Amino acid sequence: MIQCLLCSDMTPNQTWLFYSQAVWKTDQAAYIARTLIDNPPDPSCYATKVTWFAAYNFSIVSYCSPFMRFENTDKKMERGLSNEVVPNEFQELHSQIFHYRHKILAHTDISHMRLCGSDKTFPLVSIETFSAPPIAQAFALFSKVSEILVQKLSDIENYTKILQPKTGKTPI
């Protein structure tokens, strides 16, 4: 069972680093969300509302980061985390967060945008309305996925100790 945690195309060191970075990003997202829940913006102050909203959006970007495919230094596409680490009860929320991230924050999906304006200006405007999921729900998701990844990382560390060579040096 533990062996399946090691990615077939990665060394134990690379797998450990991959999961370490995923834990860091999802834990960062959970910490930001928890901080925002504990410190709601002052409704009478526009600046604090905007700052709060920007911090929440950053937590969404942090959470999504480990799941994204990326180009490595050799210009090869690397895979991100599988959605299998997201518990079934959170799959719909996970999808909503990615939908929001792609359409609003990253603009990687602009299918909801239309050109408008004159011959000299072509601003894009959204023909749909989007909003981020409630922060308390997002916090629950971020925390649970972070917890699952911490356990995976621990399992990987224990597995690599089994592989420890006679020199006493661990592969990680």
XYZ file of C-alpha atoms in Angstrom:
172
model
C 0.000 0.000 0.000
C 2.704 2.485 0.947
C 4.685 1.775 -2.210
C 1.884 3.239 -4.341
C 2.587 6.578 -2.655
C 5.873 6.823 -4.519
C 5.230 8.228 -7.956
C 6.492 5.743 -10.546
C 8.298 8.422 -12.542
C 9.923 10.050 -9.494
C 12.706 9.104 -7.127
C 11.841 8.898 -3.422
C 13.506 12.311 -2.973
C 11.408 13.855 -5.744
C 8.216 12.292 -4.396
C 8.966 13.576 -0.900
C 9.650 17.077 -2.258
C 6.475 16.960 -4.382
C 4.295 16.133 -1.353
C 6.201 18.550 0.926
C 5.425 21.425 -1.419
C 1.787 20.328 -1.696
C 1.479 20.266 2.109
C 3.041 23.713 2.363
C 0.629 25.223 -0.191
C -2.563 23.642 1.181
C -1.546 24.408 4.766
C -0.839 28.013 3.745
C -4.319 28.225 2.202
C -5.910 26.843 5.376
C -3.941 29.238 7.598
C -4.955 32.272 5.516
C -8.608 31.180 5.504
C -8.606 30.595 9.272
C -7.010 34.015 9.839
C -9.645 35.682 7.655
C -12.493 33.898 9.444
C -11.094 35.082 12.784
C -10.620 38.641 11.466
C -13.586 39.624 9.280
C -13.297 42.915 7.404
C -14.802 46.109 8.774
C -17.960 46.537 6.639
C -17.603 50.318 6.779
C -14.036 50.320 5.421
C -13.640 49.617 1.725
C -9.849 49.138 2.019
C -10.149 46.338 4.578
C -12.850 44.611 2.520
C -10.646 44.701 -0.586
C -7.599 43.470 1.360
C -9.631 40.659 2.926
C -10.985 39.639 -0.487
C -7.470 39.679 -2.014
C -6.158 37.491 0.824
C -9.025 35.028 0.314
C -8.292 34.875 -3.406
C -4.628 34.234 -2.598
C -5.645 31.318 -0.355
C -7.606 29.854 -3.280
C -4.609 30.216 -5.607
C -2.351 28.592 -2.964
C -4.759 25.686 -2.530
C -5.073 25.079 -6.280
C -1.353 25.319 -6.993
C -0.359 21.708 -6.137
C -3.150 20.337 -8.335
C -2.029 22.254 -11.425
C 0.144 20.859 -14.190
C 3.332 22.816 -14.695
C 6.301 22.986 -17.003
C 9.586 21.926 -15.425
C 13.011 23.344 -16.241
C 13.389 20.836 -19.101
C 10.156 22.182 -20.660
C 8.369 18.922 -19.888
C 4.866 18.995 -18.437
C 4.718 17.681 -14.893
C 1.559 16.440 -13.305
C -0.019 17.955 -10.271
C -1.776 16.261 -7.385
C -4.587 13.905 -8.247
C -8.089 14.838 -7.124
C -8.072 11.470 -5.347
C -6.619 13.202 -2.271
C -9.861 15.209 -1.985
C -12.484 13.335 0.083
C -15.743 12.549 -1.725
C -17.763 14.931 0.445
C -15.537 17.814 -0.733
C -15.338 16.985 -4.462
C -18.088 19.438 -5.483
C -16.583 22.281 -3.448
C -13.127 21.444 -4.854
C -14.591 21.750 -8.382
C -16.292 25.065 -7.530
C -13.018 26.477 -6.232
C -11.189 25.429 -9.393
C -13.967 26.861 -11.560
C -13.644 30.191 -9.730
C -9.843 30.084 -9.966
C -9.803 29.356 -13.713
C -12.492 31.835 -14.738
C -11.924 34.729 -12.350
C -8.466 34.633 -10.809
C -6.258 33.072 -13.492
C -8.353 33.793 -16.572
C -7.274 30.454 -18.048
C -10.883 29.874 -19.071
C -12.408 32.976 -20.644
C -15.394 31.234 -22.222
C -17.662 33.428 -20.084
C -16.087 36.637 -21.446
C -17.275 38.694 -24.409
C -15.658 41.607 -26.224
C -17.426 44.914 -26.088
C -16.441 48.470 -26.802
C -15.556 50.641 -29.758
C -13.099 50.082 -32.606
C -10.260 51.401 -30.426
C -10.990 49.604 -27.158
C -11.924 45.989 -26.668
C -12.507 45.348 -22.987
C -13.634 41.889 -21.947
C -16.747 41.711 -19.804
C -18.166 38.687 -18.081
C -21.569 37.452 -19.166
C -21.823 35.288 -16.035
C -21.648 36.044 -12.340
C -19.140 34.187 -10.179
C -18.423 34.249 -6.507
C -15.998 32.371 -4.351
C -17.452 29.664 -2.118
C -18.060 30.686 1.506
C -14.746 30.898 3.320
C -15.764 28.543 6.136
C -16.440 25.790 3.592
C -13.159 26.519 1.812
C -11.300 26.392 5.142
C -12.769 22.943 5.896
C -11.634 21.684 2.470
C -8.152 23.232 2.679
C -7.637 21.816 6.184
C -8.816 18.307 5.296
C -6.675 18.056 2.153
C -3.660 19.405 4.062
C -4.239 16.779 6.768
C -4.421 13.984 4.155
C -1.234 15.209 2.493
C 0.607 15.393 5.824
C -0.300 11.727 6.381
C 0.891 10.808 2.868
C 4.152 12.632 3.501
C 4.600 10.775 6.791
C 3.929 7.452 5.039
C 6.511 8.322 2.386
C 9.073 9.215 5.044
C 8.417 5.910 6.844
C 8.641 3.985 3.564
C 11.961 5.589 2.622
C 13.354 4.640 6.047
C 12.656 1.011 5.104
C 14.738 1.611 1.970
C 17.548 3.170 4.041
C 20.886 1.820 2.853
C 23.407 0.260 5.241
C 25.362 3.541 5.247
C 22.824 5.020 7.638
C 21.871 7.796 5.224
C 18.230 8.121 4.332
C 17.298 8.736 0.695
C 15.485 11.894 1.765
